[in-house]
Amino acid sequence: MAELRSGSGAFLTLEGGEGAGKSTQVMLLAERLAGCGVDVVVTREPGGCPFAEQLRALLVSGPPEGITAKTELLLMTAARVEHVRQVIQPALDRGRWVVCDRFFDSTWAYQGCGRGMDVAFLESLHRWSVGELVPDLTLFVALDVEYGLQRSGDRLRNRSVENRFEAEDVSFHQRVQDGFRELASRNPERIRIIDGHSSREAVAMAIWREVTGVFPHLE
């Protein structure tokens, strides 16, 4: 089990369904933080370290039915254990900030709500695998499901890219989106909802307002 972080770093995560533009917003946020003199580590899940990136290739490629929900969960958890151990925890302990594209909230939404797995078990598994590590702030970029899938449609037409989750049916993605919203309603202090229908610049500004609201010294 991971040790609780002891440094002064901050842990920020971005969450959302397919086509929400999270990866772009992660980079924009990291650039804004760096411009304020913050030492930032940018990472992602699944992935973030060599071992976890190998597992990512198994998780996000191929047909949706290629692996079972149980296998998917176990691979996600194994990837997270090493990601936290090798990247996230050391950075936080050194006082660095971590901006991560997805974390446990995605497991809750995708494997819990999307796949129908017991969320209480998922929460217990998370505590067992990485301890009490929870983001300081999570930005959930909310987007209409069908619009998000339309935005990511070009990826579906290229079977060589990571599109295993995009290839799920609309009902799966709606359950995922509903799961994120339920999480946000349960954790309003940590999870802030960002309207993903706006322009890239407007979304980035909304994210920055939430970040500076929690960390006012950045203004």
PDB file of N, CA and C in Angstrom, residues 46 55 58-60 63-79 106-107 110-112 114-115 117 164-165 168 172:
ATOM      1  N   PRO A  46      -5.035   5.000 -18.058  1.00  0.00           N
ATOM      2  CA  PRO A  46      -3.949   4.123 -17.615  1.00  0.00           C
ATOM      3  C   PRO A  46      -2.649   4.496 -18.309  1.00  0.00           C
ATOM      4  N   LEU A  55       0.420  -1.942 -20.027  1.00  0.00           N
ATOM      5  CA  LEU A  55      -0.932  -2.390 -19.714  1.00  0.00           C
ATOM      6  C   LEU A  55      -1.969  -1.542 -20.451  1.00  0.00           C
ATOM      7  N   LEU A  58      -2.999  -2.889 -23.728  1.00  0.00           N
ATOM      8  CA  LEU A  58      -3.946  -3.998 -23.655  1.00  0.00           C
ATOM      9  C   LEU A  58      -5.359  -3.504 -23.362  1.00  0.00           C
ATOM     10  N   LEU A  59      -5.453  -2.419 -22.616  1.00  0.00           N
ATOM     11  CA  LEU A  59      -6.749  -1.941 -22.150  1.00  0.00           C
ATOM     12  C   LEU A  59      -7.518  -1.113 -23.169  1.00  0.00           C
ATOM     13  N   VAL A  60      -6.824  -0.328 -23.961  1.00  0.00           N
ATOM     14  CA  VAL A  60      -7.519   0.652 -24.801  1.00  0.00           C
ATOM     15  C   VAL A  60      -7.523   0.288 -26.283  1.00  0.00           C
ATOM     16  N   PRO A  63     -11.203  -4.884 -29.715  1.00  0.00           N
ATOM     17  CA  PRO A  63     -12.662  -4.810 -29.577  1.00  0.00           C
ATOM     18  C   PRO A  63     -13.076  -4.728 -28.104  1.00  0.00           C
ATOM     19  N   PRO A  64     -14.227  -4.117 -27.814  1.00  0.00           N
ATOM     20  CA  PRO A  64     -14.686  -4.010 -26.422  1.00  0.00           C
ATOM     21  C   PRO A  64     -14.781  -5.354 -25.714  1.00  0.00           C
ATOM     22  N   GLU A  65     -15.170  -6.402 -26.450  1.00  0.00           N
ATOM     23  CA  GLU A  65     -15.350  -7.708 -25.831  1.00  0.00           C
ATOM     24  C   GLU A  65     -14.048  -8.496 -25.729  1.00  0.00           C
ATOM     25  N   GLY A  66     -12.929  -7.863 -26.059  1.00  0.00           N
ATOM     26  CA  GLY A  66     -11.651  -8.567 -26.059  1.00  0.00           C
ATOM     27  C   GLY A  66     -11.220  -9.072 -24.699  1.00  0.00           C
ATOM     28  N   ILE A  67     -11.599  -8.371 -23.640  1.00  0.00           N
ATOM     29  CA  ILE A  67     -11.308  -8.821 -22.280  1.00  0.00           C
ATOM     30  C   ILE A  67     -12.549  -8.628 -21.428  1.00  0.00           C
ATOM     31  N   THR A  68     -12.632  -9.362 -20.331  1.00  0.00           N
ATOM     32  CA  THR A  68     -13.791  -9.244 -19.447  1.00  0.00           C
ATOM     33  C   THR A  68     -13.666  -8.020 -18.547  1.00  0.00           C
ATOM     34  N   ALA A  69     -14.772  -7.639 -17.926  1.00  0.00           N
ATOM     35  CA  ALA A  69     -14.773  -6.501 -17.011  1.00  0.00           C
ATOM     36  C   ALA A  69     -13.829  -6.743 -15.838  1.00  0.00           C
ATOM     37  N   LYS A  70     -13.776  -7.977 -15.336  1.00  0.00           N
ATOM     38  CA  LYS A  70     -12.880  -8.291 -14.219  1.00  0.00           C
ATOM     39  C   LYS A  70     -11.418  -8.127 -14.624  1.00  0.00           C
ATOM     40  N   THR A  71     -11.082  -8.627 -15.797  1.00  0.00           N
ATOM     41  CA  THR A  71      -9.711  -8.469 -16.282  1.00  0.00           C
ATOM     42  C   THR A  71      -9.380  -6.996 -16.469  1.00  0.00           C
ATOM     43  N   GLU A  72     -10.301  -6.267 -17.040  1.00  0.00           N
ATOM     44  CA  GLU A  72     -10.119  -4.832 -17.249  1.00  0.00           C
ATOM     45  C   GLU A  72      -9.827  -4.123 -15.923  1.00  0.00           C
ATOM     46  N   LEU A  73     -10.620  -4.418 -14.907  1.00  0.00           N
ATOM     47  CA  LEU A  73     -10.431  -3.788 -13.603  1.00  0.00           C
ATOM     48  C   LEU A  73      -9.072  -4.136 -13.007  1.00  0.00           C
ATOM     49  N   LEU A  74      -8.688  -5.404 -13.070  1.00  0.00           N
ATOM     50  CA  LEU A  74      -7.422  -5.820 -12.481  1.00  0.00           C
ATOM     51  C   LEU A  74      -6.232  -5.190 -13.206  1.00  0.00           C
ATOM     52  N   LEU A  75      -6.311  -5.084 -14.520  1.00  0.00           N
ATOM     53  CA  LEU A  75      -5.240  -4.428 -15.269  1.00  0.00           C
ATOM     54  C   LEU A  75      -5.179  -2.940 -14.930  1.00  0.00           C
ATOM     55  N   MET A  76      -6.330  -2.299 -14.841  1.00  0.00           N
ATOM     56  CA  MET A  76      -6.374  -0.879 -14.468  1.00  0.00           C
ATOM     57  C   MET A  76      -5.739  -0.675 -13.091  1.00  0.00           C
ATOM     58  N   THR A  77      -6.066  -1.547 -12.165  1.00  0.00           N
ATOM     59  CA  THR A  77      -5.550  -1.413 -10.804  1.00  0.00           C
ATOM     60  C   THR A  77      -4.046  -1.649 -10.767  1.00  0.00           C
ATOM     61  N   ALA A  78      -3.574  -2.662 -11.468  1.00  0.00           N
ATOM     62  CA  ALA A  78      -2.130  -2.932 -11.512  1.00  0.00           C
ATOM     63  C   ALA A  78      -1.380  -1.742 -12.110  1.00  0.00           C
ATOM     64  N   ALA A  79      -1.930  -1.177 -13.180  1.00  0.00           N
ATOM     65  CA  ALA A  79      -1.310  -0.001 -13.789  1.00  0.00           C
ATOM     66  C   ALA A  79      -1.264   1.160 -12.806  1.00  0.00           C
ATOM     67  N   SER A 106     -12.386   7.691 -12.883  1.00  0.00           N
ATOM     68  CA  SER A 106     -12.701   7.005 -14.135  1.00  0.00           C
ATOM     69  C   SER A 106     -13.009   5.532 -13.897  1.00  0.00           C
ATOM     70  N   THR A 107     -12.303   4.908 -12.964  1.00  0.00           N
ATOM     71  CA  THR A 107     -12.614   3.517 -12.631  1.00  0.00           C
ATOM     72  C   THR A 107     -14.021   3.420 -12.056  1.00  0.00           C
ATOM     73  N   TYR A 110     -16.376   4.202 -15.214  1.00  0.00           N
ATOM     74  CA  TYR A 110     -16.323   3.248 -16.325  1.00  0.00           C
ATOM     75  C   TYR A 110     -16.567   1.813 -15.873  1.00  0.00           C
ATOM     76  N   GLN A 111     -15.771   1.350 -14.911  1.00  0.00           N
ATOM     77  CA  GLN A 111     -15.936  -0.038 -14.485  1.00  0.00           C
ATOM     78  C   GLN A 111     -17.123  -0.192 -13.520  1.00  0.00           C
ATOM     79  N   GLY A 112     -17.347   0.812 -12.671  1.00  0.00           N
ATOM     80  CA  GLY A 112     -18.463   0.748 -11.742  1.00  0.00           C
ATOM     81  C   GLY A 112     -19.804   0.963 -12.424  1.00  0.00           C
ATOM     82  N   GLY A 114     -20.386   2.026 -15.763  1.00  0.00           N
ATOM     83  CA  GLY A 114     -20.448   1.528 -17.133  1.00  0.00           C
ATOM     84  C   GLY A 114     -20.548   0.026 -17.208  1.00  0.00           C
ATOM     85  N   ARG A 115     -19.689  -0.677 -16.453  1.00  0.00           N
ATOM     86  CA  ARG A 115     -19.657  -2.142 -16.489  1.00  0.00           C
ATOM     87  C   ARG A 115     -20.586  -2.791 -15.458  1.00  0.00           C
ATOM     88  N   MET A 117     -20.042  -2.938 -12.118  1.00  0.00           N
ATOM     89  CA  MET A 117     -19.338  -3.564 -11.007  1.00  0.00           C
ATOM     90  C   MET A 117     -19.667  -2.838  -9.697  1.00  0.00           C
ATOM     91  N   ARG A 164     -10.915   1.310 -27.944  1.00  0.00           N
ATOM     92  CA  ARG A 164     -11.719   0.219 -27.399  1.00  0.00           C
ATOM     93  C   ARG A 164     -12.932   0.731 -26.635  1.00  0.00           C
ATOM     94  N   PHE A 165     -12.765   1.785 -25.852  1.00  0.00           N
ATOM     95  CA  PHE A 165     -13.888   2.302 -25.086  1.00  0.00           C
ATOM     96  C   PHE A 165     -14.842   3.109 -25.959  1.00  0.00           C
ATOM     97  N   GLU A 168     -17.755   1.203 -27.550  1.00  0.00           N
ATOM     98  CA  GLU A 168     -18.924   0.753 -26.786  1.00  0.00           C
ATOM     99  C   GLU A 168     -20.171   1.503 -27.259  1.00  0.00           C
ATOM    100  N   PHE A 172     -23.733   2.541 -22.804  1.00  0.00           N
ATOM    101  CA  PHE A 172     -22.563   2.412 -21.920  1.00  0.00           C
ATOM    102  C   PHE A 172     -22.013   3.796 -21.586  1.00  0.00           C
TER     103      PHE A 172
END
